[in-house]
Amino acid sequence: MAVGKKLTKSKMEKKEIYSAKLKRLIDEYSKILIVFADNVGSNQLQQIRQGLRGDSVILMGKNTLMKRALKSYIQETGNDTIQPLIGLLQGNVGLIFTKGDLKEVREELGKYKVGAPARVNLVAPVDVIIPPGNTGLDPSQTSFFQILNIPTKINKGTVEIITPVEIIKKGDKVGSSEAALLSKLAIKPFSYGLIVTKVYEDGSVYDPEVLDLTEDDLAVRFASGLANVTSLALSISFPTLAAAPHMLINAYKNVLAVAVATDYTFPQAEEVKEYLKDPSKFAAAVAPVASSTGGAASAGAPKEEEKKEEAEESDDDNMLSLFDD
């Protein structure tokens, strides 16, 4: 009986130690990567820990234990900014607490993916396509290819695949025939590692694809959003900082149109009215600009003619020198 109590106490102590560690990490780190850890072995996980050592800490554990620790932390501190984390603890997941650049940490995780064979009944994470080419298998192995409807031919005593064939689609379970064939071809179609599913940063949760956005992408998205806001504000005549310049210009155009159509006038409209009464004045205003550009061109023309004449004279001199004794 005493032994049973000792074991129970030991389990409780481990849970308390784990809970205290999780709470301490939440206090120390404001950035957390939620990672999917299916098919990741202990040796692979240890290599990842070593690769991230310095500014990141990986914490794995049962979801119920992590949820309980997070709820306890919220009750003790009143800090409910980590509340979204609780809903993300589903499936075989872990937490990576980091002080480094989130994009760099995710890229570092990608370095530790390892190839894995296609096992029977395993759900394929990606499409599996067998490329064309020589398989190195003898003709007696053609039955595998026939079962999967893979076009082949015999070339120099070995089986050769004619065209690329998709034998497994993403999300489908691997069958025994597909697994056997991929094993014979020594193809490891899948790779496993810690995959970032969500990012938590200072109370906000977002998809990891956000980490791939560049400053140019953000500028384009901001400009698109600004254009939408401006269009909406103009259509409902609601003044905003983005729409104000357009509203002022449109209002000026309306006032100018009224001044042109009536006897009402103001200084800025006088010049427009003068141009409408006598279009030649507008042509006269444009003429100085045209003459300045044309003058530059005409000034360059005589110089070109002079150069051409000099070149012709030098050619004549050269021709005459051929007959000199």
PDB file of C-alpha atoms in Angstrom:
ATOM      1  CA  MET A   1       0.000   0.000   0.000  1.00  0.00           C
ATOM      2  CA  ALA A   2       2.872   2.323   0.870  1.00  0.00           C
ATOM      3  CA  VAL A   3       4.508   1.556  -2.478  1.00  0.00           C
ATOM      4  CA  GLY A   4       1.301   2.520  -4.304  1.00  0.00           C
ATOM      5  CA  LYS A   5       1.116   5.828  -2.445  1.00  0.00           C
ATOM      6  CA  LYS A   6       4.763   6.488  -3.263  1.00  0.00           C
ATOM      7  CA  LEU A   7       4.189   5.862  -6.964  1.00  0.00           C
ATOM      8  CA  THR A   8       1.081   8.062  -6.967  1.00  0.00           C
ATOM      9  CA  LYS A   9       2.982  10.833  -5.251  1.00  0.00           C
ATOM     10  CA  SER A  10       5.801  10.511  -7.767  1.00  0.00           C
ATOM     11  CA  LYS A  11       3.353  10.964 -10.668  1.00  0.00           C
ATOM     12  CA  MET A  12       1.798  13.972  -8.999  1.00  0.00           C
ATOM     13  CA  GLU A  13       5.224  15.505  -8.425  1.00  0.00           C
ATOM     14  CA  LYS A  14       6.107  15.031 -12.100  1.00  0.00           C
ATOM     15  CA  LYS A  15       2.881  16.715 -13.162  1.00  0.00           C
ATOM     16  CA  GLU A  16       3.536  19.626 -10.804  1.00  0.00           C
ATOM     17  CA  ILE A  17       7.102  19.983 -12.088  1.00  0.00           C
ATOM     18  CA  TYR A  18       5.828  19.930 -15.690  1.00  0.00           C
ATOM     19  CA  SER A  19       3.121  22.490 -14.897  1.00  0.00           C
ATOM     20  CA  ALA A  20       5.625  24.777 -13.193  1.00  0.00           C
ATOM     21  CA  LYS A  21       7.971  24.530 -16.199  1.00  0.00           C
ATOM     22  CA  LEU A  22       5.191  25.427 -18.638  1.00  0.00           C
ATOM     23  CA  LYS A  23       4.168  28.442 -16.543  1.00  0.00           C
ATOM     24  CA  ARG A  24       7.769  29.609 -16.300  1.00  0.00           C
ATOM     25  CA  LEU A  25       8.228  29.362 -20.077  1.00  0.00           C
ATOM     26  CA  ILE A  26       5.059  31.407 -20.658  1.00  0.00           C
ATOM     27  CA  ASP A  27       6.473  34.148 -18.426  1.00  0.00           C
ATOM     28  CA  GLU A  28       9.854  34.112 -20.203  1.00  0.00           C
ATOM     29  CA  TYR A  29       8.737  33.839 -23.833  1.00  0.00           C
ATOM     30  CA  SER A  30       6.166  35.847 -25.796  1.00  0.00           C
ATOM     31  CA  LYS A  31       6.457  33.844 -29.034  1.00  0.00           C
ATOM     32  CA  ILE A  32       5.307  30.228 -29.345  1.00  0.00           C
ATOM     33  CA  LEU A  33       5.152  27.885 -32.334  1.00  0.00           C
ATOM     34  CA  ILE A  34       2.515  25.159 -32.180  1.00  0.00           C
ATOM     35  CA  VAL A  35       3.969  22.148 -34.021  1.00  0.00           C
ATOM     36  CA  PHE A  36       2.492  18.884 -35.299  1.00  0.00           C
ATOM     37  CA  ALA A  37       4.674  15.961 -34.236  1.00  0.00           C
ATOM     38  CA  ASP A  38       3.208  12.832 -35.849  1.00  0.00           C
ATOM     39  CA  ASN A  39       5.762  10.140 -36.821  1.00  0.00           C
ATOM     40  CA  VAL A  40       8.642  12.060 -35.209  1.00  0.00           C
ATOM     41  CA  GLY A  41      10.930   9.687 -33.322  1.00  0.00           C
ATOM     42  CA  SER A  42      12.781  10.390 -30.089  1.00  0.00           C
ATOM     43  CA  ASN A  43      16.199  10.515 -31.787  1.00  0.00           C
ATOM     44  CA  GLN A  44      14.915  12.959 -34.387  1.00  0.00           C
ATOM     45  CA  LEU A  45      13.353  15.102 -31.666  1.00  0.00           C
ATOM     46  CA  GLN A  46      16.632  15.138 -29.757  1.00  0.00           C
ATOM     47  CA  GLN A  47      18.479  16.375 -32.855  1.00  0.00           C
ATOM     48  CA  ILE A  48      15.919  19.157 -33.260  1.00  0.00           C
ATOM     49  CA  ARG A  49      16.368  20.168 -29.622  1.00  0.00           C
ATOM     50  CA  GLN A  50      20.120  20.434 -30.144  1.00  0.00           C
ATOM     51  CA  GLY A  51      19.666  22.439 -33.337  1.00  0.00           C
ATOM     52  CA  LEU A  52      17.388  24.959 -31.625  1.00  0.00           C
ATOM     53  CA  ARG A  53      19.402  25.160 -28.417  1.00  0.00           C
ATOM     54  CA  GLY A  54      20.195  28.721 -27.393  1.00  0.00           C
ATOM     55  CA  ASP A  55      17.056  30.778 -27.972  1.00  0.00           C
ATOM     56  CA  SER A  56      14.313  28.130 -28.244  1.00  0.00           C
ATOM     57  CA  VAL A  57      12.833  25.451 -25.978  1.00  0.00           C
ATOM     58  CA  ILE A  58      10.684  22.509 -27.120  1.00  0.00           C
ATOM     59  CA  LEU A  59       8.015  21.279 -24.742  1.00  0.00           C
ATOM     60  CA  MET A  60       6.082  18.111 -25.486  1.00  0.00           C
ATOM     61  CA  GLY A  61       3.422  16.490 -23.318  1.00  0.00           C
ATOM     62  CA  LYS A  62      -0.138  15.297 -23.037  1.00  0.00           C
ATOM     63  CA  ASN A  63      -2.716  17.789 -24.196  1.00  0.00           C
ATOM     64  CA  THR A  64      -4.807  17.383 -21.038  1.00  0.00           C
ATOM     65  CA  LEU A  65      -1.799  18.166 -18.848  1.00  0.00           C
ATOM     66  CA  MET A  66      -0.854  21.229 -20.918  1.00  0.00           C
ATOM     67  CA  LYS A  67      -4.441  22.514 -20.939  1.00  0.00           C
ATOM     68  CA  ARG A  68      -4.707  22.080 -17.188  1.00  0.00           C
ATOM     69  CA  ALA A  69      -1.454  23.986 -16.654  1.00  0.00           C
ATOM     70  CA  LEU A  70      -2.580  26.821 -18.934  1.00  0.00           C
ATOM     71  CA  LYS A  71      -5.937  27.153 -17.188  1.00  0.00           C
ATOM     72  CA  SER A  72      -4.163  27.178 -13.830  1.00  0.00           C
ATOM     73  CA  TYR A  73      -1.809  29.897 -15.089  1.00  0.00           C
ATOM     74  CA  ILE A  74      -4.748  32.062 -16.205  1.00  0.00           C
ATOM     75  CA  GLN A  75      -6.451  31.678 -12.808  1.00  0.00           C
ATOM     76  CA  GLU A  76      -3.266  32.481 -10.886  1.00  0.00           C
ATOM     77  CA  THR A  77      -2.120  35.480 -12.944  1.00  0.00           C
ATOM     78  CA  GLY A  78      -5.325  36.770 -14.515  1.00  0.00           C
ATOM     79  CA  ASN A  79      -3.458  36.837 -17.840  1.00  0.00           C
ATOM     80  CA  ASP A  80      -5.988  35.533 -20.345  1.00  0.00           C
ATOM     81  CA  THR A  81      -3.942  36.415 -23.438  1.00  0.00           C
ATOM     82  CA  ILE A  82      -2.832  32.775 -23.629  1.00  0.00           C
ATOM     83  CA  GLN A  83      -6.444  31.562 -23.728  1.00  0.00           C
ATOM     84  CA  PRO A  84      -6.260  30.916 -27.523  1.00  0.00           C
ATOM     85  CA  LEU A  85      -3.467  28.390 -26.924  1.00  0.00           C
ATOM     86  CA  ILE A  86      -5.842  26.021 -25.151  1.00  0.00           C
ATOM     87  CA  GLY A  87      -7.984  25.540 -28.249  1.00  0.00           C
ATOM     88  CA  LEU A  88      -4.911  24.762 -30.371  1.00  0.00           C
ATOM     89  CA  LEU A  89      -3.815  21.792 -28.262  1.00  0.00           C
ATOM     90  CA  GLN A  90      -5.443  19.099 -30.378  1.00  0.00           C
ATOM     91  CA  GLY A  91      -3.791  15.993 -31.757  1.00  0.00           C
ATOM     92  CA  ASN A  92      -0.136  15.112 -31.383  1.00  0.00           C
ATOM     93  CA  VAL A  93       1.231  18.627 -30.925  1.00  0.00           C
ATOM     94  CA  GLY A  94       4.012  20.343 -29.023  1.00  0.00           C
ATOM     95  CA  LEU A  95       5.070  23.880 -28.159  1.00  0.00           C
ATOM     96  CA  ILE A  96       8.271  25.649 -29.162  1.00  0.00           C
ATOM     97  CA  PHE A  97       8.994  28.713 -27.036  1.00  0.00           C
ATOM     98  CA  THR A  98      11.440  31.060 -28.738  1.00  0.00           C
ATOM     99  CA  LYS A  99      13.084  34.452 -28.505  1.00  0.00           C
ATOM    100  CA  GLY A 100      14.520  34.212 -32.004  1.00  0.00           C
ATOM    101  CA  ASP A 101      13.121  35.152 -35.400  1.00  0.00           C
ATOM    102  CA  LEU A 102      10.036  33.024 -36.029  1.00  0.00           C
ATOM    103  CA  LYS A 103      10.769  32.522 -39.719  1.00  0.00           C
ATOM    104  CA  GLU A 104      14.339  31.422 -39.018  1.00  0.00           C
ATOM    105  CA  VAL A 105      13.167  28.977 -36.345  1.00  0.00           C
ATOM    106  CA  ARG A 106      10.667  27.446 -38.775  1.00  0.00           C
ATOM    107  CA  GLU A 107      13.372  27.140 -41.438  1.00  0.00           C
ATOM    108  CA  GLU A 108      15.639  25.442 -38.896  1.00  0.00           C
ATOM    109  CA  LEU A 109      12.907  22.898 -38.175  1.00  0.00           C
ATOM    110  CA  GLY A 110      12.755  22.089 -41.900  1.00  0.00           C
ATOM    111  CA  LYS A 111      16.389  20.956 -41.840  1.00  0.00           C
ATOM    112  CA  TYR A 112      15.531  18.014 -39.602  1.00  0.00           C
ATOM    113  CA  LYS A 113      12.907  16.320 -41.746  1.00  0.00           C
ATOM    114  CA  VAL A 114      13.743  12.681 -42.480  1.00  0.00           C
ATOM    115  CA  GLY A 115      12.537  10.425 -45.265  1.00  0.00           C
ATOM    116  CA  ALA A 116      10.100   7.666 -44.398  1.00  0.00           C
ATOM    117  CA  PRO A 117       8.727   4.695 -46.342  1.00  0.00           C
ATOM    118  CA  ALA A 118       5.074   4.327 -47.231  1.00  0.00           C
ATOM    119  CA  ARG A 119       3.592   1.947 -44.664  1.00  0.00           C
ATOM    120  CA  VAL A 120       0.292   0.124 -45.135  1.00  0.00           C
ATOM    121  CA  ASN A 121      -2.773   2.064 -43.873  1.00  0.00           C
ATOM    122  CA  LEU A 122      -0.709   5.214 -43.369  1.00  0.00           C
ATOM    123  CA  VAL A 123      -2.507   8.392 -44.476  1.00  0.00           C
ATOM    124  CA  ALA A 124      -0.441  10.012 -47.218  1.00  0.00           C
ATOM    125  CA  PRO A 125       0.586  13.595 -46.337  1.00  0.00           C
ATOM    126  CA  VAL A 126       1.458  14.318 -50.001  1.00  0.00           C
ATOM    127  CA  ASP A 127       0.770  12.992 -53.477  1.00  0.00           C
ATOM    128  CA  VAL A 128       3.091  10.141 -54.472  1.00  0.00           C
ATOM    129  CA  ILE A 129       4.225  10.069 -58.102  1.00  0.00           C
ATOM    130  CA  ILE A 130       6.558   7.429 -59.515  1.00  0.00           C
ATOM    131  CA  PRO A 131       8.815   8.992 -62.177  1.00  0.00           C
ATOM    132  CA  PRO A 132       9.506   7.312 -65.526  1.00  0.00           C
ATOM    133  CA  GLY A 133      12.746   5.430 -66.040  1.00  0.00           C
ATOM    134  CA  ASN A 134      14.510   2.162 -65.467  1.00  0.00           C
ATOM    135  CA  THR A 135      13.515   0.456 -62.218  1.00  0.00           C
ATOM    136  CA  GLY A 136      16.302  -2.092 -62.111  1.00  0.00           C
ATOM    137  CA  LEU A 137      13.731  -4.851 -61.502  1.00  0.00           C
ATOM    138  CA  ASP A 138      13.691  -8.035 -63.581  1.00  0.00           C
ATOM    139  CA  PRO A 139      10.706  -8.868 -65.823  1.00  0.00           C
ATOM    140  CA  SER A 140       9.256 -11.272 -63.234  1.00  0.00           C
ATOM    141  CA  GLN A 141       8.259  -8.226 -61.137  1.00  0.00           C
ATOM    142  CA  THR A 142       5.848  -6.816 -63.712  1.00  0.00           C
ATOM    143  CA  SER A 143       2.843  -8.092 -61.739  1.00  0.00           C
ATOM    144  CA  PHE A 144       3.226  -5.235 -59.239  1.00  0.00           C
ATOM    145  CA  PHE A 145       3.025  -2.699 -62.029  1.00  0.00           C
ATOM    146  CA  GLN A 146       0.051  -4.406 -63.691  1.00  0.00           C
ATOM    147  CA  ILE A 147      -1.965  -4.355 -60.466  1.00  0.00           C
ATOM    148  CA  LEU A 148      -1.475  -0.590 -60.196  1.00  0.00           C
ATOM    149  CA  ASN A 149      -2.027   0.022 -63.945  1.00  0.00           C
ATOM    150  CA  ILE A 150       1.469   1.419 -64.436  1.00  0.00           C
ATOM    151  CA  PRO A 151       2.569   1.320 -68.107  1.00  0.00           C
ATOM    152  CA  THR A 152       5.929  -0.441 -68.487  1.00  0.00           C
ATOM    153  CA  LYS A 153       8.186  -2.042 -71.042  1.00  0.00           C
ATOM    154  CA  ILE A 154      11.129  -4.400 -70.912  1.00  0.00           C
ATOM    155  CA  ASN A 155      14.378  -2.673 -71.750  1.00  0.00           C
ATOM    156  CA  LYS A 156      17.710  -4.519 -71.599  1.00  0.00           C
ATOM    157  CA  GLY A 157      16.307  -7.199 -69.342  1.00  0.00           C
ATOM    158  CA  THR A 158      14.763  -4.843 -66.774  1.00  0.00           C
ATOM    159  CA  VAL A 159      11.377  -3.202 -66.258  1.00  0.00           C
ATOM    160  CA  GLU A 160      11.162   0.421 -67.355  1.00  0.00           C
ATOM    161  CA  ILE A 161       8.306   2.783 -66.449  1.00  0.00           C
ATOM    162  CA  ILE A 162       7.129   4.671 -69.533  1.00  0.00           C
ATOM    163  CA  THR A 163       5.285   7.667 -68.040  1.00  0.00           C
ATOM    164  CA  PRO A 164       5.029   9.258 -64.577  1.00  0.00           C
ATOM    165  CA  VAL A 165       2.194   7.746 -62.540  1.00  0.00           C
ATOM    166  CA  GLU A 166       0.434   9.033 -59.423  1.00  0.00           C
ATOM    167  CA  ILE A 167      -0.178   5.942 -57.292  1.00  0.00           C
ATOM    168  CA  ILE A 168      -1.231   7.640 -54.013  1.00  0.00           C
ATOM    169  CA  LYS A 169      -3.148  10.852 -53.505  1.00  0.00           C
ATOM    170  CA  LYS A 170      -2.777  13.135 -50.522  1.00  0.00           C
ATOM    171  CA  GLY A 171      -5.171  12.067 -47.761  1.00  0.00           C
ATOM    172  CA  ASP A 172      -5.589   8.485 -49.051  1.00  0.00           C
ATOM    173  CA  LYS A 173      -4.461   5.452 -47.089  1.00  0.00           C
ATOM    174  CA  VAL A 174      -1.478   3.527 -48.423  1.00  0.00           C
ATOM    175  CA  GLY A 175      -2.453   0.097 -49.755  1.00  0.00           C
ATOM    176  CA  SER A 176      -0.391  -3.062 -49.510  1.00  0.00           C
ATOM    177  CA  SER A 177       0.404  -3.096 -53.255  1.00  0.00           C
ATOM    178  CA  GLU A 178       1.559   0.536 -53.265  1.00  0.00           C
ATOM    179  CA  ALA A 179       3.686  -0.007 -50.163  1.00  0.00           C
ATOM    180  CA  ALA A 180       5.303  -3.143 -51.637  1.00  0.00           C
ATOM    181  CA  LEU A 181       6.088  -1.472 -54.961  1.00  0.00           C
ATOM    182  CA  LEU A 182       7.596   1.657 -53.356  1.00  0.00           C
ATOM    183  CA  SER A 183       9.688  -0.585 -51.121  1.00  0.00           C
ATOM    184  CA  LYS A 184      10.993  -2.531 -54.125  1.00  0.00           C
ATOM    185  CA  LEU A 185      11.868   0.749 -55.859  1.00  0.00           C
ATOM    186  CA  ALA A 186      13.586   2.009 -52.681  1.00  0.00           C
ATOM    187  CA  ILE A 187      11.429   5.127 -52.735  1.00  0.00           C
ATOM    188  CA  LYS A 188      10.725   6.921 -49.459  1.00  0.00           C
ATOM    189  CA  PRO A 189       7.946   9.271 -50.550  1.00  0.00           C
ATOM    190  CA  PHE A 190       7.195  10.856 -47.197  1.00  0.00           C
ATOM    191  CA  SER A 191       9.232  13.062 -44.900  1.00  0.00           C
ATOM    192  CA  TYR A 192       8.436  13.758 -41.291  1.00  0.00           C
ATOM    193  CA  GLY A 193       9.428  16.438 -38.845  1.00  0.00           C
ATOM    194  CA  LEU A 194       7.955  19.080 -36.594  1.00  0.00           C
ATOM    195  CA  ILE A 195       5.471  21.016 -38.748  1.00  0.00           C
ATOM    196  CA  VAL A 196       4.369  24.474 -37.637  1.00  0.00           C
ATOM    197  CA  THR A 197       0.561  24.652 -37.647  1.00  0.00           C
ATOM    198  CA  LYS A 198      -0.039  27.933 -35.799  1.00  0.00           C
ATOM    199  CA  VAL A 199       1.955  30.852 -34.433  1.00  0.00           C
ATOM    200  CA  TYR A 200       1.249  32.586 -31.133  1.00  0.00           C
ATOM    201  CA  GLU A 201       2.803  36.008 -30.581  1.00  0.00           C
ATOM    202  CA  ASP A 202       1.904  38.468 -27.824  1.00  0.00           C
ATOM    203  CA  GLY A 203      -1.676  37.221 -27.547  1.00  0.00           C
ATOM    204  CA  SER A 204      -2.301  36.933 -31.301  1.00  0.00           C
ATOM    205  CA  VAL A 205      -2.637  33.649 -33.208  1.00  0.00           C
ATOM    206  CA  TYR A 206      -2.044  33.402 -36.956  1.00  0.00           C
ATOM    207  CA  ASP A 207      -1.113  30.909 -39.685  1.00  0.00           C
ATOM    208  CA  PRO A 208       2.568  30.185 -40.401  1.00  0.00           C
ATOM    209  CA  GLU A 209       2.143  31.404 -44.000  1.00  0.00           C
ATOM    210  CA  VAL A 210       2.201  34.934 -42.610  1.00  0.00           C
ATOM    211  CA  LEU A 211       5.893  34.429 -41.867  1.00  0.00           C
ATOM    212  CA  ASP A 212       6.571  34.178 -45.614  1.00  0.00           C
ATOM    213  CA  LEU A 213       5.236  37.672 -46.316  1.00  0.00           C
ATOM    214  CA  THR A 214       7.860  40.235 -47.357  1.00  0.00           C
ATOM    215  CA  GLU A 215       7.748  44.005 -46.976  1.00  0.00           C
ATOM    216  CA  ASP A 216       6.741  44.286 -50.637  1.00  0.00           C
ATOM    217  CA  ASP A 217       3.833  41.886 -50.055  1.00  0.00           C
ATOM    218  CA  LEU A 218       2.670  43.941 -47.087  1.00  0.00           C
ATOM    219  CA  ALA A 219       2.923  47.160 -49.118  1.00  0.00           C
ATOM    220  CA  VAL A 220       0.818  45.676 -51.934  1.00  0.00           C
ATOM    221  CA  ARG A 221      -1.821  44.384 -49.511  1.00  0.00           C
ATOM    222  CA  PHE A 222      -1.920  47.716 -47.683  1.00  0.00           C
ATOM    223  CA  ALA A 223      -2.333  49.619 -50.944  1.00  0.00           C
ATOM    224  CA  SER A 224      -5.144  47.268 -52.008  1.00  0.00           C
ATOM    225  CA  GLY A 225      -6.935  47.731 -48.694  1.00  0.00           C
ATOM    226  CA  LEU A 226      -6.492  51.481 -48.856  1.00  0.00           C
ATOM    227  CA  ALA A 227      -7.977  51.540 -52.358  1.00  0.00           C
ATOM    228  CA  ASN A 228     -10.995  49.550 -51.154  1.00  0.00           C
ATOM    229  CA  VAL A 229     -11.542  51.896 -48.202  1.00  0.00           C
ATOM    230  CA  THR A 230     -11.263  54.913 -50.487  1.00  0.00           C
ATOM    231  CA  SER A 231     -13.744  53.482 -53.007  1.00  0.00           C
ATOM    232  CA  LEU A 232     -16.252  52.638 -50.286  1.00  0.00           C
ATOM    233  CA  ALA A 233     -15.932  56.073 -48.659  1.00  0.00           C
ATOM    234  CA  LEU A 234     -16.436  57.828 -51.995  1.00  0.00           C
ATOM    235  CA  SER A 235     -19.458  55.703 -52.924  1.00  0.00           C
ATOM    236  CA  ILE A 236     -21.287  56.483 -49.655  1.00  0.00           C
ATOM    237  CA  SER A 237     -19.908  60.045 -49.331  1.00  0.00           C
ATOM    238  CA  PHE A 238     -18.293  59.259 -45.992  1.00  0.00           C
ATOM    239  CA  PRO A 239     -15.204  61.403 -45.321  1.00  0.00           C
ATOM    240  CA  THR A 240     -12.023  59.534 -44.444  1.00  0.00           C
ATOM    241  CA  LEU A 241      -8.369  60.502 -44.536  1.00  0.00           C
ATOM    242  CA  ALA A 242      -7.851  58.387 -47.660  1.00  0.00           C
ATOM    243  CA  ALA A 243     -10.922  59.732 -49.478  1.00  0.00           C
ATOM    244  CA  ALA A 244     -10.566  63.418 -48.479  1.00  0.00           C
ATOM    245  CA  PRO A 245      -8.213  64.454 -51.354  1.00  0.00           C
ATOM    246  CA  HIS A 246     -10.551  62.883 -53.930  1.00  0.00           C
ATOM    247  CA  MET A 247     -13.588  64.509 -52.346  1.00  0.00           C
ATOM    248  CA  LEU A 248     -11.922  67.937 -52.422  1.00  0.00           C
ATOM    249  CA  ILE A 249     -10.949  67.546 -56.073  1.00  0.00           C
ATOM    250  CA  ASN A 250     -14.434  66.349 -57.045  1.00  0.00           C
ATOM    251  CA  ALA A 251     -15.998  69.246 -55.149  1.00  0.00           C
ATOM    252  CA  TYR A 252     -13.678  71.691 -56.933  1.00  0.00           C
ATOM    253  CA  LYS A 253     -14.683  70.207 -60.294  1.00  0.00           C
ATOM    254  CA  ASN A 254     -18.372  70.632 -59.442  1.00  0.00           C
ATOM    255  CA  VAL A 255     -17.916  74.262 -58.381  1.00  0.00           C
ATOM    256  CA  LEU A 256     -15.859  74.956 -61.492  1.00  0.00           C
ATOM    257  CA  ALA A 257     -18.579  73.410 -63.686  1.00  0.00           C
ATOM    258  CA  VAL A 258     -21.200  75.639 -62.032  1.00  0.00           C
ATOM    259  CA  ALA A 259     -19.016  78.731 -62.559  1.00  0.00           C
ATOM    260  CA  VAL A 260     -18.514  77.905 -66.241  1.00  0.00           C
ATOM    261  CA  ALA A 261     -22.226  77.324 -66.808  1.00  0.00           C
ATOM    262  CA  THR A 262     -23.356  80.463 -64.960  1.00  0.00           C
ATOM    263  CA  ASP A 263     -22.284  84.026 -64.310  1.00  0.00           C
ATOM    264  CA  TYR A 264     -20.910  83.058 -60.923  1.00  0.00           C
ATOM    265  CA  THR A 265     -17.151  83.224 -60.878  1.00  0.00           C
ATOM    266  CA  PHE A 266     -14.062  83.115 -58.712  1.00  0.00           C
ATOM    267  CA  PRO A 267     -10.371  83.744 -59.477  1.00  0.00           C
ATOM    268  CA  GLN A 268      -9.507  80.149 -60.381  1.00  0.00           C
ATOM    269  CA  ALA A 269     -12.477  79.936 -62.757  1.00  0.00           C
ATOM    270  CA  GLU A 270     -11.618  83.164 -64.631  1.00  0.00           C
ATOM    271  CA  GLU A 271      -8.687  81.570 -66.471  1.00  0.00           C
ATOM    272  CA  VAL A 272     -10.793  78.600 -67.554  1.00  0.00           C
ATOM    273  CA  LYS A 273     -13.538  80.902 -68.818  1.00  0.00           C
ATOM    274  CA  GLU A 274     -10.995  82.914 -70.809  1.00  0.00           C
ATOM    275  CA  TYR A 275      -9.723  79.753 -72.485  1.00  0.00           C
ATOM    276  CA  LEU A 276     -13.263  78.710 -73.340  1.00  0.00           C
ATOM    277  CA  LYS A 277     -14.066  82.134 -74.829  1.00  0.00           C
ATOM    278  CA  ASP A 278     -10.849  82.273 -76.845  1.00  0.00           C
ATOM    279  CA  PRO A 279      -9.130  78.874 -77.381  1.00  0.00           C
ATOM    280  CA  SER A 280      -6.207  80.646 -79.111  1.00  0.00           C
ATOM    281  CA  LYS A 281      -5.067  81.851 -75.690  1.00  0.00           C
ATOM    282  CA  PHE A 282      -4.696  78.279 -74.597  1.00  0.00           C
ATOM    283  CA  ALA A 283      -2.645  77.551 -77.718  1.00  0.00           C
ATOM    284  CA  ALA A 284      -0.491  80.593 -76.964  1.00  0.00           C
ATOM    285  CA  ALA A 285       0.108  79.332 -73.429  1.00  0.00           C
ATOM    286  CA  VAL A 286       1.249  75.958 -74.768  1.00  0.00           C
ATOM    287  CA  ALA A 287       3.403  77.454 -77.545  1.00  0.00           C
ATOM    288  CA  PRO A 288       6.349  78.594 -75.357  1.00  0.00           C
ATOM    289  CA  VAL A 289       6.812  75.064 -74.084  1.00  0.00           C
ATOM    290  CA  ALA A 290       6.728  73.633 -77.576  1.00  0.00           C
ATOM    291  CA  SER A 291       9.136  76.306 -78.900  1.00  0.00           C
ATOM    292  CA  SER A 292      11.644  75.631 -76.122  1.00  0.00           C
ATOM    293  CA  THR A 293      11.771  71.938 -76.955  1.00  0.00           C
ATOM    294  CA  GLY A 294      11.740  72.625 -80.698  1.00  0.00           C
ATOM    295  CA  GLY A 295      14.484  75.237 -80.335  1.00  0.00           C
ATOM    296  CA  ALA A 296      16.757  72.752 -78.674  1.00  0.00           C
ATOM    297  CA  ALA A 297      16.173  70.312 -81.498  1.00  0.00           C
ATOM    298  CA  SER A 298      16.758  72.945 -84.203  1.00  0.00           C
ATOM    299  CA  ALA A 299      19.929  74.107 -82.461  1.00  0.00           C
ATOM    300  CA  GLY A 300      21.258  70.630 -82.640  1.00  0.00           C
ATOM    301  CA  ALA A 301      20.459  70.290 -86.345  1.00  0.00           C
ATOM    302  CA  PRO A 302      23.093  72.779 -87.666  1.00  0.00           C
ATOM    303  CA  LYS A 303      25.757  71.115 -85.547  1.00  0.00           C
ATOM    304  CA  GLU A 304      24.904  67.768 -87.083  1.00  0.00           C
ATOM    305  CA  GLU A 305      25.026  69.272 -90.568  1.00  0.00           C
ATOM    306  CA  GLU A 306      28.421  70.847 -89.813  1.00  0.00           C
ATOM    307  CA  LYS A 307      29.766  67.515 -88.610  1.00  0.00           C
ATOM    308  CA  LYS A 308      28.411  65.823 -91.724  1.00  0.00           C
ATOM    309  CA  GLU A 309      30.059  68.440 -93.990  1.00  0.00           C
ATOM    310  CA  GLU A 310      33.394  68.056 -92.150  1.00  0.00           C
ATOM    311  CA  ALA A 311      33.193  64.296 -92.544  1.00  0.00           C
ATOM    312  CA  GLU A 312      32.503  64.638 -96.282  1.00  0.00           C
ATOM    313  CA  GLU A 313      35.456  67.032 -96.686  1.00  0.00           C
ATOM    314  CA  SER A 314      37.805  64.649 -94.889  1.00  0.00           C
ATOM    315  CA  ASP A 315      36.615  61.816 -97.150  1.00  0.00           C
ATOM    316  CA  ASP A 316      37.344  63.954-100.221  1.00  0.00           C
ATOM    317  CA  ASP A 317      40.831  64.713 -98.908  1.00  0.00           C
ATOM    318  CA  ASN A 318      41.513  61.050 -98.383  1.00  0.00           C
ATOM    319  CA  MET A 319      40.361  60.216-101.903  1.00  0.00           C
ATOM    320  CA  LEU A 320      42.650  62.955-103.393  1.00  0.00           C
ATOM    321  CA  SER A 321      45.633  61.741-101.377  1.00  0.00           C
ATOM    322  CA  LEU A 322      45.439  58.419-103.163  1.00  0.00           C
ATOM    323  CA  PHE A 323      46.545  60.121-106.388  1.00  0.00           C
ATOM    324  CA  ASP A 324      49.395  62.125-104.829  1.00  0.00           C
ATOM    325  CA  ASP A 325      52.923  61.060-105.859  1.00  0.00           C
TER     326      ASP A 325
END
